[in-house]
Structures are given as structure tokens and as C-alpha cells.
XYZ file of C-alpha atoms in Angstrom:
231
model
C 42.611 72.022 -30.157
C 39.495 73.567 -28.785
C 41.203 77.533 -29.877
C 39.283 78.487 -32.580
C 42.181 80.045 -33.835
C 44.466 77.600 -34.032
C 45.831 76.891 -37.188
C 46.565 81.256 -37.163
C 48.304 80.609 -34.294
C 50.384 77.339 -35.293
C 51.443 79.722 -38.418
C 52.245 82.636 -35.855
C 54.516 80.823 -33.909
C 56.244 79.739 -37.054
C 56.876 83.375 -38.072
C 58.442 84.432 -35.158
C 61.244 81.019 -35.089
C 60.394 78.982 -32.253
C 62.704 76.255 -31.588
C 60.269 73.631 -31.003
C 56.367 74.574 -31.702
C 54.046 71.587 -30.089
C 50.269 70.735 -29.355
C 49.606 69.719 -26.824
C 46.121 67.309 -26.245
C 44.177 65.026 -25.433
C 43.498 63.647 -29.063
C 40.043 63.338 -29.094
C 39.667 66.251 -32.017
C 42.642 65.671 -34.028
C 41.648 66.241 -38.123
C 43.399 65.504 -41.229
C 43.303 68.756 -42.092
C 44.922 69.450 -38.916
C 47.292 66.579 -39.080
C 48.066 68.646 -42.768
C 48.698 71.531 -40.566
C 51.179 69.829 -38.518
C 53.115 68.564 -41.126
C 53.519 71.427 -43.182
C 55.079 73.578 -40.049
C 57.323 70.680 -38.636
C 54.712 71.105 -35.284
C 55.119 68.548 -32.736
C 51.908 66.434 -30.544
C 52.094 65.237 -27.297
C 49.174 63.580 -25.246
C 48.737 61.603 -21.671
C 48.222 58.636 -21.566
C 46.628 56.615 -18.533
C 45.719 52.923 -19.767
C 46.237 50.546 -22.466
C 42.608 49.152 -20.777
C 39.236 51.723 -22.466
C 37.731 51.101 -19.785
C 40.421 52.506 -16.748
C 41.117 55.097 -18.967
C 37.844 56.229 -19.748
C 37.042 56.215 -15.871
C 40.279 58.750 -15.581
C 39.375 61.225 -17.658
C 35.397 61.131 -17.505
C 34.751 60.861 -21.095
C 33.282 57.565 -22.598
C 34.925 56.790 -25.566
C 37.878 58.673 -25.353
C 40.373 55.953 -24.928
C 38.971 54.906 -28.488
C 40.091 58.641 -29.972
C 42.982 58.738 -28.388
C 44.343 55.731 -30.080
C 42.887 56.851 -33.121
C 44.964 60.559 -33.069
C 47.591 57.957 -31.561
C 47.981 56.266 -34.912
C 47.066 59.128 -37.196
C 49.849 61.087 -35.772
C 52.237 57.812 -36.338
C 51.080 57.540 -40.152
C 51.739 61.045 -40.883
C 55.221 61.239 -39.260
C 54.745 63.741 -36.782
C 56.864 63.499 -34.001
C 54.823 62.485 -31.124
C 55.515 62.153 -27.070
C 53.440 60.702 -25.032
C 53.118 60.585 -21.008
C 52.100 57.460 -18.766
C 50.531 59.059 -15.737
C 50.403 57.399 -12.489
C 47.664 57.475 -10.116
C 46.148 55.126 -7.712
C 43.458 53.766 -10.018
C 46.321 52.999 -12.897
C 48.940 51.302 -10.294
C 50.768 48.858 -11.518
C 50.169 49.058 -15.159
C 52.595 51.023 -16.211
C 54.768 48.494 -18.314
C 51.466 47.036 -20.053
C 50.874 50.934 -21.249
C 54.256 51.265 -22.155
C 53.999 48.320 -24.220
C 50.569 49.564 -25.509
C 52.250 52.184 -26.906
C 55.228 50.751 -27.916
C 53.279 48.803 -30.599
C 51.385 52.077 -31.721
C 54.701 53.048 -33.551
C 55.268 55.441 -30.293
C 59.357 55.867 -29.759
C 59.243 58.720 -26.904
C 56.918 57.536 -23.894
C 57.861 58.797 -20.233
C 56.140 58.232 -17.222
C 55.086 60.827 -14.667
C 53.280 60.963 -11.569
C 49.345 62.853 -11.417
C 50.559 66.683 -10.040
C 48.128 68.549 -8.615
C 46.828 70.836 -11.420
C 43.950 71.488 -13.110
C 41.885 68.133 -12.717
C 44.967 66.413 -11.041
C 43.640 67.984 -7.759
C 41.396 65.165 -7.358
C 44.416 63.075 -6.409
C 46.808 66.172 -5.576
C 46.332 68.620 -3.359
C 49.180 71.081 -3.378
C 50.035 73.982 -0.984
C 51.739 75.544 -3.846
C 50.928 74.842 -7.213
C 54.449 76.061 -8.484
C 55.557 73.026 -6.490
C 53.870 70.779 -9.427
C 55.685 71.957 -11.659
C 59.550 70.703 -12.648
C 61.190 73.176 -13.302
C 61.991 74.013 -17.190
C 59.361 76.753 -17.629
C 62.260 79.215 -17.513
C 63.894 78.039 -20.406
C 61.927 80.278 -23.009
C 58.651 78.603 -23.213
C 55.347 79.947 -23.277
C 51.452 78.059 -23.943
C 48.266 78.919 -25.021
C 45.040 77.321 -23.783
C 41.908 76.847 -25.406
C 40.512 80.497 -24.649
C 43.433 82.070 -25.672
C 45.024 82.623 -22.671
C 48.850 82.521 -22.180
C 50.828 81.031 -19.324
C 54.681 80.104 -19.002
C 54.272 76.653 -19.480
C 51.070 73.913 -19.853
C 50.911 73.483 -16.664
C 51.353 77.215 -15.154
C 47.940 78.133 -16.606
C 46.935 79.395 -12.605
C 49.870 82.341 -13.639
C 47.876 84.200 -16.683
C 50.033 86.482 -18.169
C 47.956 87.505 -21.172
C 45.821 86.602 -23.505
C 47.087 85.522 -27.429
C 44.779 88.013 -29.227
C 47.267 90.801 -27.695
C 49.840 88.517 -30.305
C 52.917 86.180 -29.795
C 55.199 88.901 -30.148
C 53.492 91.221 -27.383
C 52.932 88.301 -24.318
C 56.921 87.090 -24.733
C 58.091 91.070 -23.886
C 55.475 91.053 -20.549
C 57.516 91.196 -17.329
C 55.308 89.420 -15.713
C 56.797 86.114 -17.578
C 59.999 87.275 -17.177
C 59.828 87.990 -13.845
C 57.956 84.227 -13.304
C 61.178 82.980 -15.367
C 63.592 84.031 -13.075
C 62.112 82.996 -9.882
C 61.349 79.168 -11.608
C 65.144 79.841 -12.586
C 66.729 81.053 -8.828
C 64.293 78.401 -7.061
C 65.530 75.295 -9.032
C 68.606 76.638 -8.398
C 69.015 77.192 -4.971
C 70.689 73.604 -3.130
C 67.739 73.351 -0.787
C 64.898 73.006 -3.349
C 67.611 71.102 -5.677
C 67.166 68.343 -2.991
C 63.466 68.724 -2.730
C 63.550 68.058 -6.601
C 65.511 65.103 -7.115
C 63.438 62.908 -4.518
C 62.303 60.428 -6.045
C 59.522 60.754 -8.111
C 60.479 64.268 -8.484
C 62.255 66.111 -11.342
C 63.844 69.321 -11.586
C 66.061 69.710 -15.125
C 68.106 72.395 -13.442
C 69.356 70.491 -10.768
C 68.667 66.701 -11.617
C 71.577 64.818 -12.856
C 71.320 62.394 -16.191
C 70.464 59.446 -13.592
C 67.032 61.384 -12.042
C 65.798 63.137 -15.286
C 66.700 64.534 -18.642
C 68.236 67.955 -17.720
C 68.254 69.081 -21.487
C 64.687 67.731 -22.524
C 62.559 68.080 -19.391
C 59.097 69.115 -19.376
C 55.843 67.674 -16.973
C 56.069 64.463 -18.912
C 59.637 64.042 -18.929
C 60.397 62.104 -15.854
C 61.426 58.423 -15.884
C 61.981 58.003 -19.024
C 61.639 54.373 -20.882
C 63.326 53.310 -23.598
């Protein structure tokens, strides 16, 4: 939500028949005029999560008071209808809440709430430290998806932003054609594939939609938030 452009692009991505369009957030700057937005293109929001407690969750992300928004663009998004996901993330200073979150935002009007571990991107390095960062990610970035971040930049996925491929002013239509994402497709695609990393995947705590069966993940609706999922 901090793209300056991105009610242009939220109509873009409509023009050229995305399956699913989504924002993807924090909450913290969620309008009604955005909200408005959202609605009118059938757009989708999904957020993390990390306590039902201000106070933990304030600590987690580093910003006073944004616990308080969250819930706010929690129930804004609930009143309008928009379809909303959120993700319970896991990390040592959250242990053992999980359920009380879950319950949290159970009574928010929330219906689709999974729980995933902290993966070493972006900030999650604090409690991650990868050798590879593709190995944070699980897997479904080859299955036609592409993001934009807040500069404008475009990556295969919302967490791939360390593989730039573009940048969104060069247009939608423009960064899907770049071999560089299709080339980064096919090797997510052949790696989650291949039986050796299919059995790195599905350890637990791990998911990998091209290889997980029903039991460790949802295969058909998998995404960095997807794993675990509570009903």
C-alpha cells in the first residue's frame, strides 16, 4: 500500500484477467477509499498476523501501535466483504500462542487463518538465517504468479523480492513475457519436483504444494502462509 500507484495498478491487473488479484499488507494504511477499490475489482487482502496480545505484536514488528491498525484494517476488510487470509507466524517470542491468535481472529469474522513458521526473508532474518533464500520459499511461485513491492519493483512471488525481474512502470504486460521469470519458474518448478528436495519439503514444518500431499499442505492453494492450515 505504500506504491503510489496503486489503485492504476489494481485496475491494470484487472485488464489483463488475473485469476486471483490480492494485496498483500500489513494493514496499517488501509482507506475506505481503498477498501472501495477492493470491492469494485473483486481484489483480495491478506496480512500476518503475530499476536492477539498489542503488546507481543508490537515488539515483532517494531511499530507501536500497529497491532491497534491491524485490527482495525482486520475488521474493515470483514465489514466490506472482502475476502481476507490471514497468517499466524511463529517465532520464538510468539511460542505457544498460536491457538489464542487463532481464536483472536476467529472472532474478527476471519474464516481463512493458517499458520506458518518466520522464513528467513526480508526482516525474518533476524530469526532465519538461510544459506539460500530460495530455500524459504514453498514452492508455488511457478504457478503463474508475479508481485509488486512498494517501489514498483516486480518479483515472482512476495517473498522472491531478492530475484528482481523488473520494475512495474515497464507495465504488467511487459514483466510477465521477461525470461528471466520464466526461467526462475521452471527451476522453482524442476526443484519441487525432483524426489530429493520433495523430501526436504514435506518435513515437518515445511511445505512444498508440488510435492506435499493433502495431509502436509494444500497442494492447490499454497502460498508462504498456507501451511498448517486451521479450520
Amino acid at each position: 500500500m505504500l506504491y503510489k500507484y496503486i489503485y492504476e495498478l489494481i485496475r491494470e491487473s484487472r485488464s489483463l484477467n488475473f485469476t486471483m488479484v490480492e494485496v498483500y499488507t500489513n494493514g496499517t494504511r488501509l482507506t475506505e477509499s481503498l477498501v472501495q477499490l477492493l470491492q469494485e475489482c473483486g481484489v483480495m487482502l491478506a496480512t500476518s498476523f503475530y499476536s492477539d496480545d498489542a503488546c507481543t505484536h508490537d515488539e515483532i514488528t517494531g511499530v507501536r501501535g500497529s497491532h491497534a491498525r491491524c485490527v482495525a484494517a482486520l475488521r474493515l476488510a470483514v465489514k466490506a466483504g472482502i475476502p481476507t487470509r490471514v497468517g499466524v507466524i511463529t517465532m520464538p517470542s510468539n511460542e505457544g500462542s498460536t491457538p489464542a491468535n487463532i481464536n483472536f481472529l476467529q472472532e474478527l469474522g476471519i474464516e481463512r487463518i493458517h499458520v506458518d513458521h518466520a522464513r528467513g526473508i526480508g526482516r525474518g532474518t533476524a530469526f532465519v538465517t538461510p544459506d539460500d533464500p530460495m530455500q524459504q520459499l514453498c514452492g508455488s511461485c511457478w504457478q503463474g504468479r508475479l508481485a509488486i513491492n512498494s517501489v514498483g519493483d516486480a518479483s515472482p512471488c512476495v517473498f522472491s523480492h531478492f530475484h528482481k525481474i523488473g520494475n512495474v512502470s515497464e507495465g504488467l504486460a511487459s514483466l510477465l513475457s521477461k525470461p528471466s521469470l520464466h526461467s526462475f519458474r521452471s527451476d522453482m518448478y524442476r526443484g519441487y519436483h525432483e524426489p530429493n528436495r520433495a523430501n526436504e519439503l514435506c518435513s515437518p514444518g515445511r511445505c512444498g504444494p508440488s510435492s506435499c500431499g493433502t495431509s502436509t499442505c494444500s497442494p492447490q492453494d499454497c502460498s508462504p502462509i498456507d501451511c498448517v492450515p486451521y479450520h
